[in-house]
Coordinates of C-alpha atoms (C1' of nucleotides) in Angstrom, one line a residue:
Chain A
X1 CA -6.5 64.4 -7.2
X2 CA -6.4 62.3 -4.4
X3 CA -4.6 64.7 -2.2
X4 CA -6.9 63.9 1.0
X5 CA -7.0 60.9 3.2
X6 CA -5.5 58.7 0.0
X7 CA -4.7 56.1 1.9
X8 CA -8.4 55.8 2.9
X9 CA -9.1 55.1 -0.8
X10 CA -6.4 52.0 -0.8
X11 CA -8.2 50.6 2.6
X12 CA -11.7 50.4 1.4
X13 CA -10.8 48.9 -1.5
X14 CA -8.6 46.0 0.3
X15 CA -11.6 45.7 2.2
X16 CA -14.3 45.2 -0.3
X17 CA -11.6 42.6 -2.1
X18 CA -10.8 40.9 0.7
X19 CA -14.7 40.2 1.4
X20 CA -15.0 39.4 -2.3
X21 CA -13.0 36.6 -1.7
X22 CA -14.6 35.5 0.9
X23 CA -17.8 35.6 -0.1
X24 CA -17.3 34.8 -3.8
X25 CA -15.2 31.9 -3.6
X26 CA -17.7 29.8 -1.6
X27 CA -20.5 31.4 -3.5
X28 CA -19.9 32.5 -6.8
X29 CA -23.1 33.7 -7.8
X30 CA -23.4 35.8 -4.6
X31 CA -25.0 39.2 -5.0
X32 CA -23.0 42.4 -4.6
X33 CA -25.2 43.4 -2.2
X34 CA -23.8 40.8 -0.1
X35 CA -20.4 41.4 -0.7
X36 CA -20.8 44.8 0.0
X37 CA -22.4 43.8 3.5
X38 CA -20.0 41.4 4.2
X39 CA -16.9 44.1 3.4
X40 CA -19.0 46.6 5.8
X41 CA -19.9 49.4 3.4
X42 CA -22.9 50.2 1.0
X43 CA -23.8 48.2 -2.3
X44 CA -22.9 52.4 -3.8
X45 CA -20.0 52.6 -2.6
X46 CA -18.6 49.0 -4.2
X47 CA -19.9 50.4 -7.6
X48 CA -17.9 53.3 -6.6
X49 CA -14.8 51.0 -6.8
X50 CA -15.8 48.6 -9.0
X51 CA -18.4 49.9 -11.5
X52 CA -19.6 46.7 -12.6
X53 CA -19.0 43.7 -11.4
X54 CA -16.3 42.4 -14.2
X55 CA -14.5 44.7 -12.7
X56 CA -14.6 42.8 -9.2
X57 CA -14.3 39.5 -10.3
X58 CA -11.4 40.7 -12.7
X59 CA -9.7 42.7 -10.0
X60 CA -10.5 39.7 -7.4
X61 CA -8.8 37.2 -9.8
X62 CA -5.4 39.6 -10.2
X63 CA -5.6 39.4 -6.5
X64 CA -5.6 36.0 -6.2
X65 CA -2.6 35.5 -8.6
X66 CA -1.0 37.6 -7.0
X67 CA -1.3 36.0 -3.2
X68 CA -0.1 33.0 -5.3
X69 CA 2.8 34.0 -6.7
X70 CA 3.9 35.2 -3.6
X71 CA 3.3 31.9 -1.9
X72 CA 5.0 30.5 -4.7
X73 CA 8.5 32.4 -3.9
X74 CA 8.3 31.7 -0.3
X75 CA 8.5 28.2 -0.8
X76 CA 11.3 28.5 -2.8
X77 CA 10.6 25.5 -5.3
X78 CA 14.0 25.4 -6.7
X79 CA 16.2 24.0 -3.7
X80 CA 16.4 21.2 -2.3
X81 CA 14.7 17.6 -3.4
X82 CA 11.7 17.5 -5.9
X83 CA 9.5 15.8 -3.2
X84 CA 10.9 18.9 -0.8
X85 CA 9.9 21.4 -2.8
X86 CA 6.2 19.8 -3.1
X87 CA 6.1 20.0 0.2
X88 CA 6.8 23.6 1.1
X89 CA 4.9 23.9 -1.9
X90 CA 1.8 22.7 -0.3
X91 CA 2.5 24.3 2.8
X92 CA 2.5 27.4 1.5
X93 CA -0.3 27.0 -0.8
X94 CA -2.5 25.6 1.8
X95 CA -2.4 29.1 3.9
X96 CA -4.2 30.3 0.6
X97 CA -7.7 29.4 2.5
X98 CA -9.9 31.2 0.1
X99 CA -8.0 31.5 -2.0
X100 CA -8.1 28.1 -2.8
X101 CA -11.4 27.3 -3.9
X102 CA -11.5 30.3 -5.8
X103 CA -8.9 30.2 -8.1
X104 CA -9.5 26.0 -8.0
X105 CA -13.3 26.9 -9.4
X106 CA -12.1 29.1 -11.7
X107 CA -11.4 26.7 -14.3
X108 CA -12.6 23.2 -13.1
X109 CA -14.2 20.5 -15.8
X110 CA -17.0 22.7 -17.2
X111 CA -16.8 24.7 -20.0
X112 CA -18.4 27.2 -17.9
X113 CA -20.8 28.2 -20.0
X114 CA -20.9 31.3 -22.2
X115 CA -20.9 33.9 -19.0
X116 CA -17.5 33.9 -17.2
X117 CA -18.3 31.5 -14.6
X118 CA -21.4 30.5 -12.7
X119 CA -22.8 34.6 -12.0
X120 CA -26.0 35.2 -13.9
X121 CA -23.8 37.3 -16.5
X122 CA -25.2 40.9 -18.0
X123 CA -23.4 40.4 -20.2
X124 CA -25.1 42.3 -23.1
X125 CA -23.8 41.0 -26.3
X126 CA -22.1 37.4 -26.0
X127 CA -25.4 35.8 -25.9
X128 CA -25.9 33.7 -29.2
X129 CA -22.0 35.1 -29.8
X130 CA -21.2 31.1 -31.3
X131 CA -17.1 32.7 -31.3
X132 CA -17.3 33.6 -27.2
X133 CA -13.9 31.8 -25.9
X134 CA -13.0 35.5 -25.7
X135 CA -9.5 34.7 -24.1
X136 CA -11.0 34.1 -21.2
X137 CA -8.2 31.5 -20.7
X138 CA -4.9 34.1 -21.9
X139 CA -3.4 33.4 -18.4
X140 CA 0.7 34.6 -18.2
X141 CA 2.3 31.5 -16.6
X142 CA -0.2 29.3 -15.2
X143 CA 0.1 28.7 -11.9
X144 CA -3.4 27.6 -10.8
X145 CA -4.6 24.0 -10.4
X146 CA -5.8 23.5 -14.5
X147 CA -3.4 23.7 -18.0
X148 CA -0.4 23.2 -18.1
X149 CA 2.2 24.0 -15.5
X150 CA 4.5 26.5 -15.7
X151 CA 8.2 25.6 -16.4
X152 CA 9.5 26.0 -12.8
X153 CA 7.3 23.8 -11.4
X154 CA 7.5 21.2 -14.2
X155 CA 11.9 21.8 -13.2
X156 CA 10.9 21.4 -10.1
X157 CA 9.0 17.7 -10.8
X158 CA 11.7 16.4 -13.3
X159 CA 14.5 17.3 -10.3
X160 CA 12.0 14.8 -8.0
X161 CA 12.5 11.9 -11.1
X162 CA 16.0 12.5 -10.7
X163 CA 16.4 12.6 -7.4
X164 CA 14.0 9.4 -7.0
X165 CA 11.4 11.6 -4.8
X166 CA 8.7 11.7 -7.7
X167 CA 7.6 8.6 -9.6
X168 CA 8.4 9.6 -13.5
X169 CA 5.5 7.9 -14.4
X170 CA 3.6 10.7 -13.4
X171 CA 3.8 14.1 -15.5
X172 CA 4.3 17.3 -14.2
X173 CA 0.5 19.1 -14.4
X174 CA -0.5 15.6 -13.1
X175 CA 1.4 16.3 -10.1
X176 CA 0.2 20.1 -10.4
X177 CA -3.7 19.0 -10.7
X178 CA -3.3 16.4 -7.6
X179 CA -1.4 18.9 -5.3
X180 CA -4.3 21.1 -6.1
X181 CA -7.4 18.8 -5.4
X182 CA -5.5 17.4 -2.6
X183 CA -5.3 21.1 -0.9
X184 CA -8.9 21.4 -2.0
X185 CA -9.6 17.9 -0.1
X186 CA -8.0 19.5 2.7
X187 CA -9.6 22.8 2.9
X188 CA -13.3 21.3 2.5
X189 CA -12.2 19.0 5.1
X190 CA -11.5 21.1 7.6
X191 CA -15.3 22.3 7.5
X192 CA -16.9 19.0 8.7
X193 CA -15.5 17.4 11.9
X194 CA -13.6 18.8 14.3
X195 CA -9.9 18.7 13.0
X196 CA -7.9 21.5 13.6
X197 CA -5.6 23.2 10.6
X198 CA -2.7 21.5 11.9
X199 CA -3.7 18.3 11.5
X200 CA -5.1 18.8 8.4
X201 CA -1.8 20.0 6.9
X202 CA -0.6 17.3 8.0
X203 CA -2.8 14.5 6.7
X204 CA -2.7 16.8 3.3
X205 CA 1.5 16.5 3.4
X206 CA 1.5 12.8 3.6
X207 CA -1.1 12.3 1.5
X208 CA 0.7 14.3 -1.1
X209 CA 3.9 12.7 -0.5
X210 CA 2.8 9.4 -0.7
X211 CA 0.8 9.8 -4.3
X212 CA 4.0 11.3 -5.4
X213 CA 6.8 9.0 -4.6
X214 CA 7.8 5.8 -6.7
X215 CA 5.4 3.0 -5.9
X216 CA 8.7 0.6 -4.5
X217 CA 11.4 2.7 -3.2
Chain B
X1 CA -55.0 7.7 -15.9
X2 CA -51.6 7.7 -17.7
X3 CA -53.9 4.7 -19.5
X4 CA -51.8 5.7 -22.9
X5 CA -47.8 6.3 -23.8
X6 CA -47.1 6.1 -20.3
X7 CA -43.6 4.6 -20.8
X8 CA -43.0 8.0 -23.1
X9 CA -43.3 10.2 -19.7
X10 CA -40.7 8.1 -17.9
X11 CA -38.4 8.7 -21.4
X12 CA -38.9 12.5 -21.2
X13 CA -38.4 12.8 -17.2
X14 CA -34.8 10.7 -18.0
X15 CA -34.4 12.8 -20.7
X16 CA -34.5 16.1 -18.8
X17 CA -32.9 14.6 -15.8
X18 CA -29.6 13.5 -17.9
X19 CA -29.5 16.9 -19.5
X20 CA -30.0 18.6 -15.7
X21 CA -27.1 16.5 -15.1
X22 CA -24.8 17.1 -18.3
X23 CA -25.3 20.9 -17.8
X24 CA -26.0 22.1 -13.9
X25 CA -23.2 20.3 -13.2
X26 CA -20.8 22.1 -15.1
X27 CA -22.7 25.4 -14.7
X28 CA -24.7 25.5 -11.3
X29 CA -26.0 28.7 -12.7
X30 CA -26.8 27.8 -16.0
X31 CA -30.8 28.6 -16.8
X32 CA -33.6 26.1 -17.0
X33 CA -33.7 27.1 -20.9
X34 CA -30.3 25.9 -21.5
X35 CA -31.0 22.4 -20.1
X36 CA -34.7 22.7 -21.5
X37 CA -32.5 23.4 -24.9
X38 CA -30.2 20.2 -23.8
X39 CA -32.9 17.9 -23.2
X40 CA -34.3 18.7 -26.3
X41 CA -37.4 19.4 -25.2
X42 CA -39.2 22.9 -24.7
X43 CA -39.5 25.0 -21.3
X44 CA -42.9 24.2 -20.8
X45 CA -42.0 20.7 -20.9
X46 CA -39.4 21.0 -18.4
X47 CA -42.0 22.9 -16.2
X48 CA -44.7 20.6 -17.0
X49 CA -42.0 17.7 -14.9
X50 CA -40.4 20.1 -12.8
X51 CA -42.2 23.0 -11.8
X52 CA -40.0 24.9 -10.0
X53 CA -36.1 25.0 -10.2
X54 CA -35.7 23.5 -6.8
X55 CA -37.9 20.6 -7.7
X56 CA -35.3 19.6 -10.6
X57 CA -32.2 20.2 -9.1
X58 CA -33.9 17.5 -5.6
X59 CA -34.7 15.6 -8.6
X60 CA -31.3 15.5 -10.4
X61 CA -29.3 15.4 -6.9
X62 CA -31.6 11.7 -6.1
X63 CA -30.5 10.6 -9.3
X64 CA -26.9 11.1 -9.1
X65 CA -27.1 9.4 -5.6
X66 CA -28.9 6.8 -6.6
X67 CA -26.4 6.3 -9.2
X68 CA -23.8 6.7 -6.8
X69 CA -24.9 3.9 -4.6
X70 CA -25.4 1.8 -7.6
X71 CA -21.5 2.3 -8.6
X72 CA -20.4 1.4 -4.7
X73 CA -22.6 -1.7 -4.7
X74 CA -20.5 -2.9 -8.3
X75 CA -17.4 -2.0 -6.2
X76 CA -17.7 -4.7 -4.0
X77 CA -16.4 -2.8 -1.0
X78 CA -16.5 -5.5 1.8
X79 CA -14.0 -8.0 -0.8
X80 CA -10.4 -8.7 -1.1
X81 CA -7.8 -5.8 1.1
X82 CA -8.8 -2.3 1.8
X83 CA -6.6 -1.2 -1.0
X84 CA -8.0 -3.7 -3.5
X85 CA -11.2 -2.7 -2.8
X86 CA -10.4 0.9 -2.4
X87 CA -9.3 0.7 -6.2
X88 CA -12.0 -0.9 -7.2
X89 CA -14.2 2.0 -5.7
X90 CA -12.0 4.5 -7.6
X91 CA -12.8 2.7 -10.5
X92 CA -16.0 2.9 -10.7
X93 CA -16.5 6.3 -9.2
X94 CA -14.4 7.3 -12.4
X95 CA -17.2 6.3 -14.8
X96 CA -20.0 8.5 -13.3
X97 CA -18.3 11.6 -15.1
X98 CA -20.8 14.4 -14.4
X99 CA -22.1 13.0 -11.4
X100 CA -18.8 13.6 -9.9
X101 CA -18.4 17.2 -9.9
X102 CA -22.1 17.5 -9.3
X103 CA -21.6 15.6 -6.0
X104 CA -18.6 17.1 -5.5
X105 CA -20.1 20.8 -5.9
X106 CA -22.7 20.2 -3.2
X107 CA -20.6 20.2 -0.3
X108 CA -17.7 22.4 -1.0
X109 CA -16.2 24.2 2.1
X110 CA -18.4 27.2 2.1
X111 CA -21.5 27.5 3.5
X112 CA -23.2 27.3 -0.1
X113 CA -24.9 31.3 1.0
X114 CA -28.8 30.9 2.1
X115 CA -29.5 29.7 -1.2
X116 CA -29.1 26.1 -1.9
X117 CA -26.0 26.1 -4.0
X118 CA -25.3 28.8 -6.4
X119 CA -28.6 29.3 -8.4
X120 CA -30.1 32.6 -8.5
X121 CA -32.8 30.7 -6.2
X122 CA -36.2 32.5 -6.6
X123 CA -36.8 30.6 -3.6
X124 CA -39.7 33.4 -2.0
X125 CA -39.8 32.8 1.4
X126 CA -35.8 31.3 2.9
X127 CA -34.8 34.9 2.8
X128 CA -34.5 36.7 6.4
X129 CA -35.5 33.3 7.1
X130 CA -32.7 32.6 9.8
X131 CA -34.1 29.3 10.4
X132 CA -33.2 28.1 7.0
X133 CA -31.5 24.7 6.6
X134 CA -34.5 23.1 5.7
X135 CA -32.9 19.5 6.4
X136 CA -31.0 20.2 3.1
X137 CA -28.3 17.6 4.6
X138 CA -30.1 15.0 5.9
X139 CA -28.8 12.7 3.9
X140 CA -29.2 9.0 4.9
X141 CA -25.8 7.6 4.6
X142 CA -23.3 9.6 3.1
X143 CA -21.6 8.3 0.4
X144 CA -20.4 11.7 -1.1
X145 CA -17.5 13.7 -0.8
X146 CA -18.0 15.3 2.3
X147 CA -19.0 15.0 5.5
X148 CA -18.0 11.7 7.7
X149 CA -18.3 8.1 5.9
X150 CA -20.7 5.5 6.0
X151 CA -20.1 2.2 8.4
X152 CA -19.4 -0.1 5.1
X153 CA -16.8 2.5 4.2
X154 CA -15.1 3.0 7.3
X155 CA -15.0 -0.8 7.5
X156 CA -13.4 -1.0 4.4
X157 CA -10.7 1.4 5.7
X158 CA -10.2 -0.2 8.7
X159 CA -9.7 -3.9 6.9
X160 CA -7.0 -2.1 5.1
X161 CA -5.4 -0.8 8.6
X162 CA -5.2 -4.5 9.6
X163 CA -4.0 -5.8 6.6
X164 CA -1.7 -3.8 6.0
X165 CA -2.7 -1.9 2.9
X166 CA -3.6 1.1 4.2
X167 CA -1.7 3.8 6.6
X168 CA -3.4 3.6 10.1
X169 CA -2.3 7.2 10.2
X170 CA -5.2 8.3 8.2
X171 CA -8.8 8.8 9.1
X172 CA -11.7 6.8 7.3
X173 CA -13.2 10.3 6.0
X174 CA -9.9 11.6 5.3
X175 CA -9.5 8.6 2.8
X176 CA -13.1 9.1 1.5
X177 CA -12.2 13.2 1.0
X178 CA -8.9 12.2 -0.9
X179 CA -10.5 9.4 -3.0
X180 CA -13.2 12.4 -4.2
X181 CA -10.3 15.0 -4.7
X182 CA -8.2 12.6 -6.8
X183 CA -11.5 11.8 -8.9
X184 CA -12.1 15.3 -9.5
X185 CA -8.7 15.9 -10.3
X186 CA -9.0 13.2 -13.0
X187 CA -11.8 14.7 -13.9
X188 CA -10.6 17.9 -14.5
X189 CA -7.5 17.1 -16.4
X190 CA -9.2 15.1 -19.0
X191 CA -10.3 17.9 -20.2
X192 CA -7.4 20.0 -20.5
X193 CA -4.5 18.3 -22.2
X194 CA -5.4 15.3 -25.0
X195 CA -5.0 12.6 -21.9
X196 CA -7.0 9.8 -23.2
X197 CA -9.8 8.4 -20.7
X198 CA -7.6 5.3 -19.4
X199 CA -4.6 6.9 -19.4
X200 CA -6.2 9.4 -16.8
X201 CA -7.9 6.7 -14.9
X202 CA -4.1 4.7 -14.3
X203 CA -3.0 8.4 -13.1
X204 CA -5.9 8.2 -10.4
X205 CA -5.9 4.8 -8.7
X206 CA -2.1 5.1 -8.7
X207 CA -2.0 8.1 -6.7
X208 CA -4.9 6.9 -4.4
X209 CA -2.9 4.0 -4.1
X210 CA 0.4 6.0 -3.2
X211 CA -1.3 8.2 -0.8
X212 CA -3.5 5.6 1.0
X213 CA -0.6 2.9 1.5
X214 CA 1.7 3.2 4.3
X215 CA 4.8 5.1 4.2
X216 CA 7.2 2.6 4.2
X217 CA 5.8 -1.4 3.6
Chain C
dC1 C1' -13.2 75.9 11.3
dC2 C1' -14.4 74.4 6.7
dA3 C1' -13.7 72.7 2.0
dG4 C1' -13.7 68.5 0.0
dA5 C1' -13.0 63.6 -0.1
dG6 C1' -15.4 59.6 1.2
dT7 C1' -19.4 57.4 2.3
dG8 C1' -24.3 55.4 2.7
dG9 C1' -29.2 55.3 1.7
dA10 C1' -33.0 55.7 -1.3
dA11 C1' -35.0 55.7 -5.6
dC12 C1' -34.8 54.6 -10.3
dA13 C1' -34.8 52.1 -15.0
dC14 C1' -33.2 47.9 -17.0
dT15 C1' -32.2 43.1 -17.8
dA16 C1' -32.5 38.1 -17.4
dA17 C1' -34.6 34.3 -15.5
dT18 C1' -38.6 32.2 -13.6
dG19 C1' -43.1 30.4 -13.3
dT20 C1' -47.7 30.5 -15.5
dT21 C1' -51.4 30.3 -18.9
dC22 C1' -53.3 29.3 -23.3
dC23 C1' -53.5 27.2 -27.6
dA24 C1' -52.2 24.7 -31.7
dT25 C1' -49.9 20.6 -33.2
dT26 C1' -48.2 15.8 -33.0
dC27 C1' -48.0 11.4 -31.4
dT28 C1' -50.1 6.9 -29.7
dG29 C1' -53.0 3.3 -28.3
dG30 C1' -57.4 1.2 -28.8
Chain D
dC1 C1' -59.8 6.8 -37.3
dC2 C1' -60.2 9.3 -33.1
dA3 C1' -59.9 10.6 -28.2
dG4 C1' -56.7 11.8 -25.1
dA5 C1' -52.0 12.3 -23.8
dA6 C1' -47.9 14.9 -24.7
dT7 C1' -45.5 18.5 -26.5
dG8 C1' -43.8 23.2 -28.0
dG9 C1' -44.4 28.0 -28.8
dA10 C1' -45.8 32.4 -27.5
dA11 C1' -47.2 35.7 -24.4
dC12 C1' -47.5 37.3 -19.8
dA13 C1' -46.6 38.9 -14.8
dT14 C1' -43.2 38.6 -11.3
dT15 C1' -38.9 38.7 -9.2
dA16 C1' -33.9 39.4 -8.1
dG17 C1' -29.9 41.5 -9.3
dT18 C1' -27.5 45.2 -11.7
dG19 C1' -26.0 49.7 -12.6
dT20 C1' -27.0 54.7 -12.1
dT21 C1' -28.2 59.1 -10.0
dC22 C1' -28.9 62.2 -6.3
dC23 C1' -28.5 63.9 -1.8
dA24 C1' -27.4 64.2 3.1
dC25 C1' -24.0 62.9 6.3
dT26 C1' -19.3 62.3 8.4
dC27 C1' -14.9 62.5 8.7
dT28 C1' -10.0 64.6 8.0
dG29 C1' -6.3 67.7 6.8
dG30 C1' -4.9 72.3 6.2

DNA sequence: CCAGAGTGGAACACTAATGTTCCATTCTGG
DNA sequence: CCAGAATGGAACATTAGTGTTCCACTCTGG
C-alpha cells in the first residue's frame, strides 16, 4: 500500500489542514465545500481524507496543539526572568496567526452547546443525550488560553513572583488567560487600521508586560 | 390596534431578546428552537416577532448596543484622569456579561465568511453576490471592540497621556482593543476555576491598569 | 508505455434547520 | 361574559450542508 507517489498523499493532506485553519478558525461553521475550495481540491477528495468532518475538526485541533507546543519549546519558558519568559512567550505565540483564534474559540465562555462547537453538528445521537460532556474537555497538559495551566508555565509565573517581574497577586492561569486575550487583542487588531505586525507585537509586548509586573516597582 | 395587553407584546419581545442574548452569544450557531425553548415561549412565537433569523440576531445586536452605550454613559468617561475613568469604563463593561462576548464575536479578525457571523444563514440571495457587505458595519460610533474609537474615547485616552496616567506610547484603539480583551478574559475565566465574580473583576481593572499606565511613573 | 494511485465532478439520499400555515387554547380588557 | 389579542402545537415545503457512490481524467514511477 502506498507504494506510489506517497509523499503526494502527505501534501494534500497538509494542504486541506492548512486551509482548514484558515478557513475554520475565522469561520467555524464554514461549509466543507469551502474548505475544500479554499485548500484547492474537490469537496470528494476532503471526504477522501477526512470522511466526516469530526475527523477534520479533530485532526485540525491535534494540529493546532501541536504548532503550539512547538512554539512553546522555542521560547524556552524556563530560563531566564519570569517576565522574560512571558515575553518570548508571546512572541512566539503571536506567529500562531490562525492559530490563535482557533484554539482561543475552542473553549471560550459558552458552554458550547451540545454540538462540539458552533458547526450545525450531525451528530446523530447526542441530541436530548442530558449526559453529553463526552470528554470533550480530556485535554493532556493544557496549554491553550482556558483551565488551568500547565505546571511549566505556572514554574515559569511563580519564578516572575520571585524574581519581582510578576505581581503575585496575580495567579498563574490568570496570567495564562490575559497573555492569551491579549494576543487575541492583537491579532484582531491588526485587521482594522493600517498597523503593520511589527508594531503590533510590539504594542502586545508592553501591554503584556505592564499587566504583569508589580503595580510599584 | 394593539387596543388590548399591549404592554404583554413588549414583555414577550424582551423576553425572546434576553434569551437571543443568553444563548447566540454563547453558541452563534445555536437554532432558533433552542432560544424559542429559552425564552420560554414556542417557535411560532419567536417567528411571529422575528420572522426571519436575520431579523433577530439585527434585533439582539441593537439591544446589546444600546446597552452598551447605556453602561459608557454610567462610566462617566469625560471625569476624573484617563485611568480613573478608564476603570470606571472596565467596570461597567464587566456587568454586561453576555453582551460582551456577543460584541466581542462580531468583529473578530476574520472576515466573518459571506454570511453574517457564523449562522447557517438561509440568507437566499447574498450568495455569488460579490457585492455583499450590505452596510453590515455602518455602525454610528463604535463603541465595540473593534475597529477605531469614538472621539469621547479617544479623548479620554488622550486626558490620560497629559496627565500622566496613561502611556503616550499607546494608541486610543489599541487601549479600546486591550480594555475588550481583558474583559473577555474575565469573562472567560469565571467560568472555569470557582473565581468568585469580584474577585475576577479586581483581576481585570488591575491588569488594564498595569498595561495602560506608563512604564515607569 | 501503462498500471495504478490520486483526483475531481456529478448525482444521490439523508438530515437538521428554517420559514410558513392553520387551528385550538388561553389570557385580558372592557 | 365576550371579542379580540396572544400564544403554542402540529404539519408542511424548502433549503443548505453532509456523506456516499460512481466514473472519467491525469499524473507518476517502474
Amino acid at each position: 500500500m502506498t507504494t506510489a507517489p506517497t509523499g503526494s498523499r502527505a501534501r494534500t493532506r497538509q494542504a486541506i489542514l492548512d486551509a482548514a485553519i484558515t478557513i475554520l478558525s475565522r469561520n467555524p461553521a464554514a461549509s466543507l465545500g469551502e474548505v475544500a475550495a479554499a485548500a484547492d481540491v474537490g469537496r470528494t477528495t476532503l471526504h477522501r481524507y477526512f470522511p466526516e468532518r469530526g475527523d477534520l475538526v479533530a485532526a485540525m485541533q491535534a494540529e493546532a496543539e501541536s504548532r503550539l507546543v512547538r512554539a512553546r519549546l522555542r521560547a524556552r519558558i524556563a530560563d531566564d526572568t519570569g517576565a522574560d519568559a512571558v515575553r518570548r512567550l508571546c512572541q512566539e505565540y503571536f506567529d500562531l496567526g490562525d492559530v490563535l483564534s482557533l484554539l482561543f474559540r475552542d473553549q471560550g465562555p459558552g458552554d458550547q452547546g451540545p454540538g462540539d462547537s458552533a458547526e450545525p453538528a450531525h451528530d446523530k445521537d447526542n441530541k436530548d443525550d442530558k449526559t453529553d460532556k463526552h470528554g470533550q474537555n480530556d485535554h493532556d497538559d493544557e496549554n491553550g488560553p482556558g483551565g488551568s495551566c500547565d505546571p511549566e508555565f505556572a514554574a515559569m509565573v511563580r519564578r516572575g513572583y520571585a524574581d519581582g517581574s510578576i505581581d503575585p497577586d496575580l495567579p498563574p492561569d490568570w496570567v495564562q488567560s490575559l497573555i492569551w486575550s491579549q494576543l487575541y487583542a492583537g491579532w484582531s487588531y491588526l485587521a482594522e487600521p493600517g498597523a503593520s505586525r511589527h508594531e503590533v507585537l510590539r504594542l502586545v509586548l508592553r501591554s503584556v508586560e505592564g499587566a504583569v509586573r508589580p503595580l510599584r516597582r
